[in-house]
JSON list of C-alpha atoms in Angstrom, two decimals:
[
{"chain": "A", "resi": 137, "resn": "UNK", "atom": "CA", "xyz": [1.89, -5.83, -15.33]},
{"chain": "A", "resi": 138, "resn": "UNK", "atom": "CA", "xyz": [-0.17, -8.11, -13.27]},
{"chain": "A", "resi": 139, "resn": "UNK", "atom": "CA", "xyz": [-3.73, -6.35, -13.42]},
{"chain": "A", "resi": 140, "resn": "UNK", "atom": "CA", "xyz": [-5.82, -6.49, -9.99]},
{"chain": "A", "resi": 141, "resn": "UNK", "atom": "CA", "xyz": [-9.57, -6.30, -10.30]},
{"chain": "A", "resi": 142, "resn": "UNK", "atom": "CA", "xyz": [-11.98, -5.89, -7.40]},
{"chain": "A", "resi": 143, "resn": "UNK", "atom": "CA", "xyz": [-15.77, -6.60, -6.74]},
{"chain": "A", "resi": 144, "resn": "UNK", "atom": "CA", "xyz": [-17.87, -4.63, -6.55]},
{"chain": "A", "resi": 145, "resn": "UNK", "atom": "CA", "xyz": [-16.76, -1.29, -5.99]},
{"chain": "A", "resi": 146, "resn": "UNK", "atom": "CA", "xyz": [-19.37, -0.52, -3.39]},
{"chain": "A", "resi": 147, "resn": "UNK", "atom": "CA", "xyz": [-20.95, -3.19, -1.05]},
{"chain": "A", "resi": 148, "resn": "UNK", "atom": "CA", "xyz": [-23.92, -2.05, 1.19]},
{"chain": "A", "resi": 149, "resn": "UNK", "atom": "CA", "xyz": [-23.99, -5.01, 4.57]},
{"chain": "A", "resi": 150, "resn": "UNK", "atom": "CA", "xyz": [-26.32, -4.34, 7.70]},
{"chain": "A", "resi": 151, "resn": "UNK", "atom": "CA", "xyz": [-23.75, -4.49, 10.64]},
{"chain": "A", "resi": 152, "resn": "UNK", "atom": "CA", "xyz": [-23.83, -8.36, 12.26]},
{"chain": "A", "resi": 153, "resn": "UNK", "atom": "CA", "xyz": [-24.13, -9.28, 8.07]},
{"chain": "A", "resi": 154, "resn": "UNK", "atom": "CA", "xyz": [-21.57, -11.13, 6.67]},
{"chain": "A", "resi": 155, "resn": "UNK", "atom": "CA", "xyz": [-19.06, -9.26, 4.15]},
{"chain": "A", "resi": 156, "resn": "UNK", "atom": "CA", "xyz": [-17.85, -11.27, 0.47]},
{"chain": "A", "resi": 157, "resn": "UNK", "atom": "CA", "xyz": [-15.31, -9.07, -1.37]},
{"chain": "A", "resi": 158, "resn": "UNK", "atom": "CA", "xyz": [-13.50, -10.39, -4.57]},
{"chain": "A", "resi": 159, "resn": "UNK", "atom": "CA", "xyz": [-10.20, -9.93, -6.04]},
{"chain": "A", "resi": 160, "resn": "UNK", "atom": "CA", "xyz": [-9.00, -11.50, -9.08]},
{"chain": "A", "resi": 161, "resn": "UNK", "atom": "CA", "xyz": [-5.58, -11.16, -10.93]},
{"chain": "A", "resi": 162, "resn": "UNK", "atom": "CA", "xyz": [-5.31, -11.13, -14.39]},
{"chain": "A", "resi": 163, "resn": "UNK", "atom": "CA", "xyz": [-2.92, -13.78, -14.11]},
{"chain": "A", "resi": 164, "resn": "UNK", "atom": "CA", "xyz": [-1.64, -16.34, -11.45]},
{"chain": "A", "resi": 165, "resn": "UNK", "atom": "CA", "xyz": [0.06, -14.96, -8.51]},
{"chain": "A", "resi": 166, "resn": "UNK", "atom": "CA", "xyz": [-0.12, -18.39, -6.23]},
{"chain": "A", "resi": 167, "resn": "UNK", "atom": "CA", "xyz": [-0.91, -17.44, -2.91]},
{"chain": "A", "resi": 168, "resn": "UNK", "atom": "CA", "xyz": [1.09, -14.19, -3.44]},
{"chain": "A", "resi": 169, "resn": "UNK", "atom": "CA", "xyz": [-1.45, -12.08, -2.01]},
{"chain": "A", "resi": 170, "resn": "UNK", "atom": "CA", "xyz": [-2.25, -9.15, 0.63]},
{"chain": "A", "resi": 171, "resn": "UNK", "atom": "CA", "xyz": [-5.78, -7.69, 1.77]},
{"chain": "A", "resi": 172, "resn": "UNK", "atom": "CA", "xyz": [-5.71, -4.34, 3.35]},
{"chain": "A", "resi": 173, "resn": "UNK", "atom": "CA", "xyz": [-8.31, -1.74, 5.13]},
{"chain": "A", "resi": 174, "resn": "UNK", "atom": "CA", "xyz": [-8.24, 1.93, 4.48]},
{"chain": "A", "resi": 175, "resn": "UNK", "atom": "CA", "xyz": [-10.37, 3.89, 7.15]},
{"chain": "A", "resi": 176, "resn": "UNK", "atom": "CA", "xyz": [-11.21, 7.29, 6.61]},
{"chain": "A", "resi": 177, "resn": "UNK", "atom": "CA", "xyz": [-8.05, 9.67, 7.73]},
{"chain": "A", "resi": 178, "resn": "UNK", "atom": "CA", "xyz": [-6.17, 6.55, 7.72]},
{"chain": "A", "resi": 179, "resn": "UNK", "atom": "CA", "xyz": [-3.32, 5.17, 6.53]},
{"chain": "A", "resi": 180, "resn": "UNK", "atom": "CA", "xyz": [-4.10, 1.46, 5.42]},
{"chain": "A", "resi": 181, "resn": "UNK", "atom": "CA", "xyz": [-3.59, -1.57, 7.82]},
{"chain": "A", "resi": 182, "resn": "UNK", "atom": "CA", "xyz": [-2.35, -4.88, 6.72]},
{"chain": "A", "resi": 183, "resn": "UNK", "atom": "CA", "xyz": [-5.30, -7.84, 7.56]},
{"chain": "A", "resi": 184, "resn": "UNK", "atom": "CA", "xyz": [-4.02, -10.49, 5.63]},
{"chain": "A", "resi": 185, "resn": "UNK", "atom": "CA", "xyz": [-1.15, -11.83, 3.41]},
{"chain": "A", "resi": 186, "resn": "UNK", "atom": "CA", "xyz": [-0.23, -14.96, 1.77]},
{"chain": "A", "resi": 187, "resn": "UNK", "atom": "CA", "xyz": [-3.84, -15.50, 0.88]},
{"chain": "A", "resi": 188, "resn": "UNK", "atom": "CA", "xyz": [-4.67, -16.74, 4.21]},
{"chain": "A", "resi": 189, "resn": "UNK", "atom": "CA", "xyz": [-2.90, -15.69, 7.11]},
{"chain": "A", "resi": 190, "resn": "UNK", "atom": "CA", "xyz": [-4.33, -13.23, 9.59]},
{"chain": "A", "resi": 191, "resn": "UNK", "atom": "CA", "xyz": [-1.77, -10.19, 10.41]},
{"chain": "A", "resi": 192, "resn": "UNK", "atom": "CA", "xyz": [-0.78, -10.15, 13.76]},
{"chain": "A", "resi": 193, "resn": "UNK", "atom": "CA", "xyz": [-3.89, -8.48, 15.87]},
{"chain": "A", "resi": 194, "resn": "UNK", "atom": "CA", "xyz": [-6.29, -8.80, 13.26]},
{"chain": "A", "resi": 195, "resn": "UNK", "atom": "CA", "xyz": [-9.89, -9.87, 14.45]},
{"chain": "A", "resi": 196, "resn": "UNK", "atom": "CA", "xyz": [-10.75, -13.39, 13.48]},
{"chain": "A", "resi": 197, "resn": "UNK", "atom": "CA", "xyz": [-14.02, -12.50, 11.92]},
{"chain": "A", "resi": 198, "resn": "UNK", "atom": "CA", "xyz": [-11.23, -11.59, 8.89]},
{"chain": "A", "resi": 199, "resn": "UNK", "atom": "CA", "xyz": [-11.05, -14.44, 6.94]},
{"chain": "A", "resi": 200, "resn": "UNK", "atom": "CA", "xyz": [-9.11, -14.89, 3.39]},
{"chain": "A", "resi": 201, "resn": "UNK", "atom": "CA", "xyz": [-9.19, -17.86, 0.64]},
{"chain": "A", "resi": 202, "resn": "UNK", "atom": "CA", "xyz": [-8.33, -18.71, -2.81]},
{"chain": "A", "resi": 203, "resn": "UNK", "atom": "CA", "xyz": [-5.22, -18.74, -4.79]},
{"chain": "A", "resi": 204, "resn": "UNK", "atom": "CA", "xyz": [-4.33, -18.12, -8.57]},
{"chain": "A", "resi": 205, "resn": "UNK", "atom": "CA", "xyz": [-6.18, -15.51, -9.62]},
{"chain": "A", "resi": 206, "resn": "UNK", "atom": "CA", "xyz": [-9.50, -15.87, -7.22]},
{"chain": "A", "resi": 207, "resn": "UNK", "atom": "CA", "xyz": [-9.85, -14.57, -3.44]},
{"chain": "A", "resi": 208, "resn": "UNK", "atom": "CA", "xyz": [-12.16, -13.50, -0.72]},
{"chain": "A", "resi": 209, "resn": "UNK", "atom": "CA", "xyz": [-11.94, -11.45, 1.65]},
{"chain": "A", "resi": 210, "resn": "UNK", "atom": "CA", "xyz": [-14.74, -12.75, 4.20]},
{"chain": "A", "resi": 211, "resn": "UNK", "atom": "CA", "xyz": [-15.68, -10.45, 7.24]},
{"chain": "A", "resi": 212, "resn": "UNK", "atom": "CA", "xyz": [-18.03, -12.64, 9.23]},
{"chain": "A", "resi": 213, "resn": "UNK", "atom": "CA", "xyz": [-20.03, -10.43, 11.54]},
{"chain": "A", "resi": 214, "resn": "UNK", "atom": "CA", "xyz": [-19.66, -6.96, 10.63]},
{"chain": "A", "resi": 215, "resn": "UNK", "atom": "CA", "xyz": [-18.60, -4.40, 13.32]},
{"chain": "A", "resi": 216, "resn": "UNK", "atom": "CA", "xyz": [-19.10, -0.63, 12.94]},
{"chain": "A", "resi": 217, "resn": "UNK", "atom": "CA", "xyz": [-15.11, -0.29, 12.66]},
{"chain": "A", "resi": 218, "resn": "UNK", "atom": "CA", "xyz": [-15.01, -2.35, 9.71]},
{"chain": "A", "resi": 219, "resn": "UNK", "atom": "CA", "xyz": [-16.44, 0.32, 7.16]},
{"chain": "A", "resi": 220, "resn": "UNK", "atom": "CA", "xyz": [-13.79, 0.64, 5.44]},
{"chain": "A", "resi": 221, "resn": "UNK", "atom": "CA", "xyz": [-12.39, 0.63, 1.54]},
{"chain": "A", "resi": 222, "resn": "UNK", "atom": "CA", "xyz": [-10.17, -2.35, 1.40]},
{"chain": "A", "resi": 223, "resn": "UNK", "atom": "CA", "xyz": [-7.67, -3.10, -0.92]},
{"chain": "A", "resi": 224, "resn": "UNK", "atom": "CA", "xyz": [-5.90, -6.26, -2.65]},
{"chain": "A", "resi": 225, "resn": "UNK", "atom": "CA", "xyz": [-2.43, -6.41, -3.67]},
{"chain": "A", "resi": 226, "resn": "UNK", "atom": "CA", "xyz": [-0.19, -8.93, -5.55]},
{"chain": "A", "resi": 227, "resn": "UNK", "atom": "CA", "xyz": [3.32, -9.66, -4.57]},
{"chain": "A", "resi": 228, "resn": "UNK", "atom": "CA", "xyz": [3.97, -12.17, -7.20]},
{"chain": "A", "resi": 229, "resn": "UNK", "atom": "CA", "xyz": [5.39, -10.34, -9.67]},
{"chain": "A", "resi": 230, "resn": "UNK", "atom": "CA", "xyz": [8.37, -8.89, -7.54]},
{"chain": "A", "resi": 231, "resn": "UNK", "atom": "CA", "xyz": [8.97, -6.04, -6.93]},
{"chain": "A", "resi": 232, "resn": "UNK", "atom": "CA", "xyz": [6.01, -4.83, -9.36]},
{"chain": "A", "resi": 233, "resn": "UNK", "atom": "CA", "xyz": [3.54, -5.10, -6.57]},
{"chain": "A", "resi": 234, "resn": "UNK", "atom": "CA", "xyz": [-0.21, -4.17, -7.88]},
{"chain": "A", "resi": 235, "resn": "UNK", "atom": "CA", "xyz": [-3.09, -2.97, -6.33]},
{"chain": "A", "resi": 236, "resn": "UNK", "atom": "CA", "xyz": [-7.19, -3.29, -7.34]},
{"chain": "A", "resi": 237, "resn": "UNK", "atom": "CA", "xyz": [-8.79, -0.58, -6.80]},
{"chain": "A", "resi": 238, "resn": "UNK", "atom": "CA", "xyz": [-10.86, -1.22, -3.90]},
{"chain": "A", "resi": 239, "resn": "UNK", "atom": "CA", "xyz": [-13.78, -2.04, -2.50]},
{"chain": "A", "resi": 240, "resn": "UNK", "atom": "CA", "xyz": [-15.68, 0.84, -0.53]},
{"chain": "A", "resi": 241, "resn": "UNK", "atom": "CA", "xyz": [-17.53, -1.40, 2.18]},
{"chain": "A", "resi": 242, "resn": "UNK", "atom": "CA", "xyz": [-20.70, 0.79, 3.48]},
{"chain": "A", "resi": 243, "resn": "UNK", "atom": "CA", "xyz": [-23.54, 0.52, 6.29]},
{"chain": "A", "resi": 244, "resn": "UNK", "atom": "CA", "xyz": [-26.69, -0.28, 4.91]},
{"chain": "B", "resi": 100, "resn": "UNK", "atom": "CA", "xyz": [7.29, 0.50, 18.81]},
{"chain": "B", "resi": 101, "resn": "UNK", "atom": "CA", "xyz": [7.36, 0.86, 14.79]},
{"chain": "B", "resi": 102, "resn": "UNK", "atom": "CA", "xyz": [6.48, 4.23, 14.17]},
{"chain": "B", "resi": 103, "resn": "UNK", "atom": "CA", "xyz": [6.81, 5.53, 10.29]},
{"chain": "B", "resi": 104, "resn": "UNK", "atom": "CA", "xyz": [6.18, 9.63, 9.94]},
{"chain": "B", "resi": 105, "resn": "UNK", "atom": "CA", "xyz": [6.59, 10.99, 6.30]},
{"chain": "B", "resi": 106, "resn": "UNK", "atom": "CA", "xyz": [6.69, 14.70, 5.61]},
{"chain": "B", "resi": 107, "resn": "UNK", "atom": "CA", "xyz": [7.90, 16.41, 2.73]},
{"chain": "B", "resi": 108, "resn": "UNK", "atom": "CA", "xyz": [5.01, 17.07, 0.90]},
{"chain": "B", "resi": 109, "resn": "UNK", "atom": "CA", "xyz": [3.59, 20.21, -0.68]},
{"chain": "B", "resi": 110, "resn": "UNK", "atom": "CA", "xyz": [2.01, 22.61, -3.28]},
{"chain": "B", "resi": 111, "resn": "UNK", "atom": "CA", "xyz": [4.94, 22.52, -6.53]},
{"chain": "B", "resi": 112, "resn": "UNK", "atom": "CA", "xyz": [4.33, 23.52, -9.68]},
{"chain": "B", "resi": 113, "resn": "UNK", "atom": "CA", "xyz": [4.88, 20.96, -12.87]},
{"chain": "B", "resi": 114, "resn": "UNK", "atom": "CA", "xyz": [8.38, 20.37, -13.48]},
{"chain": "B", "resi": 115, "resn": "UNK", "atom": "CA", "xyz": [9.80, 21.24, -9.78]},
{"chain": "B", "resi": 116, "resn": "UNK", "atom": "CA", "xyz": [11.19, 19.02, -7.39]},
{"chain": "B", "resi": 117, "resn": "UNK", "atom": "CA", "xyz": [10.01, 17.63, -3.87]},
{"chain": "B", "resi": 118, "resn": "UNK", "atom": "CA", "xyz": [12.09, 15.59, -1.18]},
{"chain": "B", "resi": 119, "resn": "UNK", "atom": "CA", "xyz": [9.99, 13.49, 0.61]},
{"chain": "B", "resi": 120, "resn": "UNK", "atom": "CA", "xyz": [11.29, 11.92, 4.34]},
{"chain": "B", "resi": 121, "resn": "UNK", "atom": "CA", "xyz": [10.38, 9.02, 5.88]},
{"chain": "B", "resi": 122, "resn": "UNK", "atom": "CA", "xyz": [11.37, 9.18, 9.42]},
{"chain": "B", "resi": 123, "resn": "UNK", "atom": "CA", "xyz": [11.80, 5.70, 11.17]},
{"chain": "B", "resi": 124, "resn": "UNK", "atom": "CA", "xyz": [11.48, 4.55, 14.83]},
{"chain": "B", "resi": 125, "resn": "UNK", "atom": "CA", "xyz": [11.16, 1.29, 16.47]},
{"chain": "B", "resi": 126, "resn": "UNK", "atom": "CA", "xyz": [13.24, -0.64, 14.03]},
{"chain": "B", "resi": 127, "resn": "UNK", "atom": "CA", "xyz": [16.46, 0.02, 11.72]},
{"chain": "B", "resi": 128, "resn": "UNK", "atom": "CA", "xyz": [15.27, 1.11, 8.54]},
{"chain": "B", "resi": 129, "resn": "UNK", "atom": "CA", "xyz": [18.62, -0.28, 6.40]},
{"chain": "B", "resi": 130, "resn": "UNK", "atom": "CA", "xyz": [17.86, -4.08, 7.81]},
{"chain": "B", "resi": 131, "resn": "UNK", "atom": "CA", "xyz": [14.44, -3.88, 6.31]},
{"chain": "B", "resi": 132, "resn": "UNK", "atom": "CA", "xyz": [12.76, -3.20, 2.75]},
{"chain": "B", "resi": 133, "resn": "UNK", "atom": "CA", "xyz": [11.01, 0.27, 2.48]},
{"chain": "B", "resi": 134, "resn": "UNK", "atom": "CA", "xyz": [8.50, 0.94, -0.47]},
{"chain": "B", "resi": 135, "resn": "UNK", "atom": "CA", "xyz": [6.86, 4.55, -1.19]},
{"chain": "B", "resi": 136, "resn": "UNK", "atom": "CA", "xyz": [3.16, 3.92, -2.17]},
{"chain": "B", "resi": 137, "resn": "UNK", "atom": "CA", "xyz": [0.99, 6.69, -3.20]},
{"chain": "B", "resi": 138, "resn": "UNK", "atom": "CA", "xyz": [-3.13, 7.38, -3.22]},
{"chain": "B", "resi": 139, "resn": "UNK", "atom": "CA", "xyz": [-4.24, 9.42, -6.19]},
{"chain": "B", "resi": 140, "resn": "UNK", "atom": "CA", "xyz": [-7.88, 10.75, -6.35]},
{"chain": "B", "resi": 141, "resn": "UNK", "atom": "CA", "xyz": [-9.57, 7.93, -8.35]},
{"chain": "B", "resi": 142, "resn": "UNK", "atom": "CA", "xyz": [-7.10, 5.97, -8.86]},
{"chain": "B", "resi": 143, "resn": "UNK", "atom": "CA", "xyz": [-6.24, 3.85, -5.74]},
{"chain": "B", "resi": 144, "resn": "UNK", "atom": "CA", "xyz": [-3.13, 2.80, -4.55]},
{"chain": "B", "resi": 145, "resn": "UNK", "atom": "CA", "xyz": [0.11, 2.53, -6.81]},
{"chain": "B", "resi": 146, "resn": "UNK", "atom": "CA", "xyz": [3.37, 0.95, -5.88]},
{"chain": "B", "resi": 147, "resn": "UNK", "atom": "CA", "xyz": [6.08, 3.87, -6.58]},
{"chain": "B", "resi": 148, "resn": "UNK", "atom": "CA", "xyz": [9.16, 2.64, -5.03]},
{"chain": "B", "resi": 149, "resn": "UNK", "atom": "CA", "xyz": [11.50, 0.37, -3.31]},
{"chain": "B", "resi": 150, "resn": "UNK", "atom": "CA", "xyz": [14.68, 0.18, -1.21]},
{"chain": "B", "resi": 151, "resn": "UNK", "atom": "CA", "xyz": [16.37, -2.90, -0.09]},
{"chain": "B", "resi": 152, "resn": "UNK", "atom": "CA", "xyz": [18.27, -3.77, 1.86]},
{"chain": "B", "resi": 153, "resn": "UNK", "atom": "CA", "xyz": [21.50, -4.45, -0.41]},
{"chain": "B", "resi": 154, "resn": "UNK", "atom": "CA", "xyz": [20.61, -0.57, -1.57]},
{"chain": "B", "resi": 155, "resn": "UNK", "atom": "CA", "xyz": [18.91, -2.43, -4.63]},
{"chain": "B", "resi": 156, "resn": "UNK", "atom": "CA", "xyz": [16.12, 0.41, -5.83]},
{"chain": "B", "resi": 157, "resn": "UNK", "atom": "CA", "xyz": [13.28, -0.30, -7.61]},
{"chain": "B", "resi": 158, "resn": "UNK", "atom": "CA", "xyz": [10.55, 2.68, -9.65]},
{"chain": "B", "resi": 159, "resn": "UNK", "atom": "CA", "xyz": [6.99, 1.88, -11.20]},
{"chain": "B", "resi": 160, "resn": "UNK", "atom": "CA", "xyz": [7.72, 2.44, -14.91]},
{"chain": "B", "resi": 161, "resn": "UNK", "atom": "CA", "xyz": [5.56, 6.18, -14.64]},
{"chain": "B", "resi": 162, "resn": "UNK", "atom": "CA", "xyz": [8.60, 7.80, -12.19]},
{"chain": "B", "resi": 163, "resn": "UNK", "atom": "CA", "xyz": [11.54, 5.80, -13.45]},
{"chain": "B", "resi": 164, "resn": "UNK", "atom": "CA", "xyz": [14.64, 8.88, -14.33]},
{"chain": "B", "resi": 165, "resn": "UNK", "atom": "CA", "xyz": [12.27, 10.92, -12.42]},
{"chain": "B", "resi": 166, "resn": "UNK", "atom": "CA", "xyz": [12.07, 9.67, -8.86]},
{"chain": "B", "resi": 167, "resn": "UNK", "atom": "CA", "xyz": [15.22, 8.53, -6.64]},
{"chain": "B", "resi": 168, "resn": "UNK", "atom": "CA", "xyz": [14.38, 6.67, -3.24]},
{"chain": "B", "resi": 169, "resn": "UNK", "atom": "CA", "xyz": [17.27, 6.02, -0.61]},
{"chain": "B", "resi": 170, "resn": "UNK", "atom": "CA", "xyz": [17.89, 6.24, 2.64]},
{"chain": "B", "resi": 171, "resn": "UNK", "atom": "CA", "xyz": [20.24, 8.15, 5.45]},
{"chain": "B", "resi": 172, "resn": "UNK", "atom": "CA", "xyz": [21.51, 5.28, 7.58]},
{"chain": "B", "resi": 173, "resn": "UNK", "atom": "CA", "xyz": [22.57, 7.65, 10.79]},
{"chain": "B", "resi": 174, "resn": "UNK", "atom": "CA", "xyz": [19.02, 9.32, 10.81]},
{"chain": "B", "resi": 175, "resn": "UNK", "atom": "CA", "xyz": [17.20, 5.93, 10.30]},
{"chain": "B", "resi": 176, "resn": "UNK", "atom": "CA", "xyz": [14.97, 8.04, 7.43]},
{"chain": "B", "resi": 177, "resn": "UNK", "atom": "CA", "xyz": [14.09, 6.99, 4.08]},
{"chain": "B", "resi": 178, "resn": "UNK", "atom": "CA", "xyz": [13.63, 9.82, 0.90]},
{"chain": "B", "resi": 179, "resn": "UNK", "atom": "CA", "xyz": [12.15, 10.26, -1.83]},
{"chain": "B", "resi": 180, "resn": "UNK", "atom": "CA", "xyz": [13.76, 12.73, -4.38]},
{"chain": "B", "resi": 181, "resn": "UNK", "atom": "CA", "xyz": [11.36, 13.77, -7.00]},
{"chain": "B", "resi": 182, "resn": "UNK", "atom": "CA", "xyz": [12.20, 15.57, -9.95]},
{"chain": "B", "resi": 183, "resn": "UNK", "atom": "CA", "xyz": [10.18, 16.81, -13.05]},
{"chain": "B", "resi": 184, "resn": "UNK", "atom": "CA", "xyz": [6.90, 16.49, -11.30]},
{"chain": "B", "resi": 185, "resn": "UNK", "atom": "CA", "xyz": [3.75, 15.95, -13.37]},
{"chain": "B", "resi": 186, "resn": "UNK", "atom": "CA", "xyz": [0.43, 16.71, -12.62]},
{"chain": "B", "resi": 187, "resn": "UNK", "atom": "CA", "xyz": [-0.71, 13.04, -12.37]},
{"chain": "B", "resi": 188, "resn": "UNK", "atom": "CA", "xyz": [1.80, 12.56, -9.44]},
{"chain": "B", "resi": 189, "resn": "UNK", "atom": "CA", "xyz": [-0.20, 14.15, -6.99]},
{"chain": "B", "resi": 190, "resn": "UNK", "atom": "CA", "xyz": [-0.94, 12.10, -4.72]},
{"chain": "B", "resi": 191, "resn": "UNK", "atom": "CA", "xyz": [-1.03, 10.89, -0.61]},
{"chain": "B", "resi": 192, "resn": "UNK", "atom": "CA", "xyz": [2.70, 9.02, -0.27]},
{"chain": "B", "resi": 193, "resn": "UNK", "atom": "CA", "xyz": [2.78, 6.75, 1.93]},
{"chain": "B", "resi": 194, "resn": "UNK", "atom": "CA", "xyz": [5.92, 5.45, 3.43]},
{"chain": "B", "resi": 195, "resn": "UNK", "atom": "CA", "xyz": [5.47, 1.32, 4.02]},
{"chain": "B", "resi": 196, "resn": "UNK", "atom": "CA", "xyz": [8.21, -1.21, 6.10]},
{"chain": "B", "resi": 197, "resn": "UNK", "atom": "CA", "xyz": [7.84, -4.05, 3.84]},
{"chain": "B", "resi": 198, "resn": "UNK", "atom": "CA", "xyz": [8.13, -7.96, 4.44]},
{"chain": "B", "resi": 199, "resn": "UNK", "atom": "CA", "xyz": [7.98, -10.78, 1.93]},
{"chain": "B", "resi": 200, "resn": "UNK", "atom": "CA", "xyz": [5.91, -8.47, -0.20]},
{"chain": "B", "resi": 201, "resn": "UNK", "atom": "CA", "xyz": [3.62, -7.84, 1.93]},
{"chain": "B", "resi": 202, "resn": "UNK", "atom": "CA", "xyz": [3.69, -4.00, 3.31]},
{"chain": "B", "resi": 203, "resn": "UNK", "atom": "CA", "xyz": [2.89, -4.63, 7.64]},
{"chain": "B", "resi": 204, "resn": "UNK", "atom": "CA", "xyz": [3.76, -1.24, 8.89]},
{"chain": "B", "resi": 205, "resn": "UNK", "atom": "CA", "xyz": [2.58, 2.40, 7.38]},
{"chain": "B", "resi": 206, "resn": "UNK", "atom": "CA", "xyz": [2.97, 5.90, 8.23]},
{"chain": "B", "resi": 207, "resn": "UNK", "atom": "CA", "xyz": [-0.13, 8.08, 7.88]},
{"chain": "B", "resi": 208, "resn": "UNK", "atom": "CA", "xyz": [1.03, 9.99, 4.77]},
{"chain": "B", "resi": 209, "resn": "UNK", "atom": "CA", "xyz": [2.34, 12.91, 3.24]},
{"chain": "B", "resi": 210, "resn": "UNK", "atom": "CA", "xyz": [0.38, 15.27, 0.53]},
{"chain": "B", "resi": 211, "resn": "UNK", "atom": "CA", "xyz": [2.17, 15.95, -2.68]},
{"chain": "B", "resi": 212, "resn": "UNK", "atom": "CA", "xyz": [-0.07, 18.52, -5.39]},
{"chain": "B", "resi": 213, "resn": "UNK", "atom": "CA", "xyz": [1.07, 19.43, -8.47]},
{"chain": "B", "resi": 214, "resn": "UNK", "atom": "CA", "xyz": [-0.65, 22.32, -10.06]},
{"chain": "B", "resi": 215, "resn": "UNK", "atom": "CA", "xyz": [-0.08, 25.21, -11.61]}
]
């Protein structure tokens, strides 16, 4: 099993701050990879798969890099709709798909 | 417009059974990959199951002999047959549309406890 690892489990930004979350997999999954946002009462929302490439109607201030076992998820100016737990998830290792275990994104 | 409602869900004691539906609108559920995912209190989210579209199924290791996904062409809906439940599957499930591995449409979720 291809084990997904977040960071950190909490991040406090100021809204208009810029957002860094990590992901890394314990072992290559190429560009293999999904972001997702959970609000509250929600079910979660795709934002961006293969590593890089917005889902349709997703803001540009989302922004993903990296490949192999290191990404970022990058929210550029943060809006009060963005707090949020977000979510990585592999897609390499088909059809054992693997989640982290979130990052919980909170006003400071 | 896609549109994925699950119900199905319930208080059920260990070792009963629950069916879980996935009703689908706004596309043809049998021409597209489905996958069950499920939230557990602390534990995130969990891939549980998938159906494609060659009726190929696939089960996390955890519900494998246990759980049962397929799908009712005519109703455009999408199950989830578990049997022998444990305490550690309760959960939110979440019915997903997936594509290329990536899950793009959800429905909002369906609440499975298992206590005694």
């Amino acid at each position: 099993e291809i084990v997904m690892t977040q960071s950190p489990a909490t991040l406090s930004v100021s809204p208009g701050e810029r957002a860094t979350l990590s992901c890394r997999a314990s072992e290559t999954v190429s560009a293999n990879l999904a972001w997702y946002q959970q609000r509250p009462g929600q079910a979660p929302r795709l934002l961006i798969y293969g590593a890089s490439t917005r889902a349709t109607g997703i803001p540009a201030r989302f922004s993903g890099s990296g490949s192999a076992t290191e990404f970022t998820l990058t929210i550029s100016s943060l809006q009060s709709e963005d707090f949020a737990v977000y979510y990585c998830q592999q897609y390499d290792n088909w059809p054992e798909y693997t989640f982290g275990q979130g990052t919980k994104l909170e006003i400071k | 417009e896609v549109q994925l409602v699950e119900s199905g869900g319930g208080l059920i004691q260990p070792g009963g059974s629950l069916r879980l539906s996935c009703a689908a609108s706004g596309f043809t559920a049998t021409r597209n990959y489905m996958t069950w995912v499920r939230l557990a209190p602390g534990r995130g989210l969990e891939w549980v199951a998938s159906l494609y579209v060659d009726d190929t199924s696939y089960y996390t290791a955890s519900v494998k002999g246990r759980f049962t996904i397929s799908r009712d062409t005519a109703k455009n809906t999408v199950y989830l047959q578990m049997n022998s439940l444990r305490l550690e599957d309760t959960a939110l499930y979440y019915c997903a549309r997936e594509l290329d591995g990536s899950l793009i449409d959800w429905g909002q979720g369906t609440l499975v406890t298992v206590a005694s």
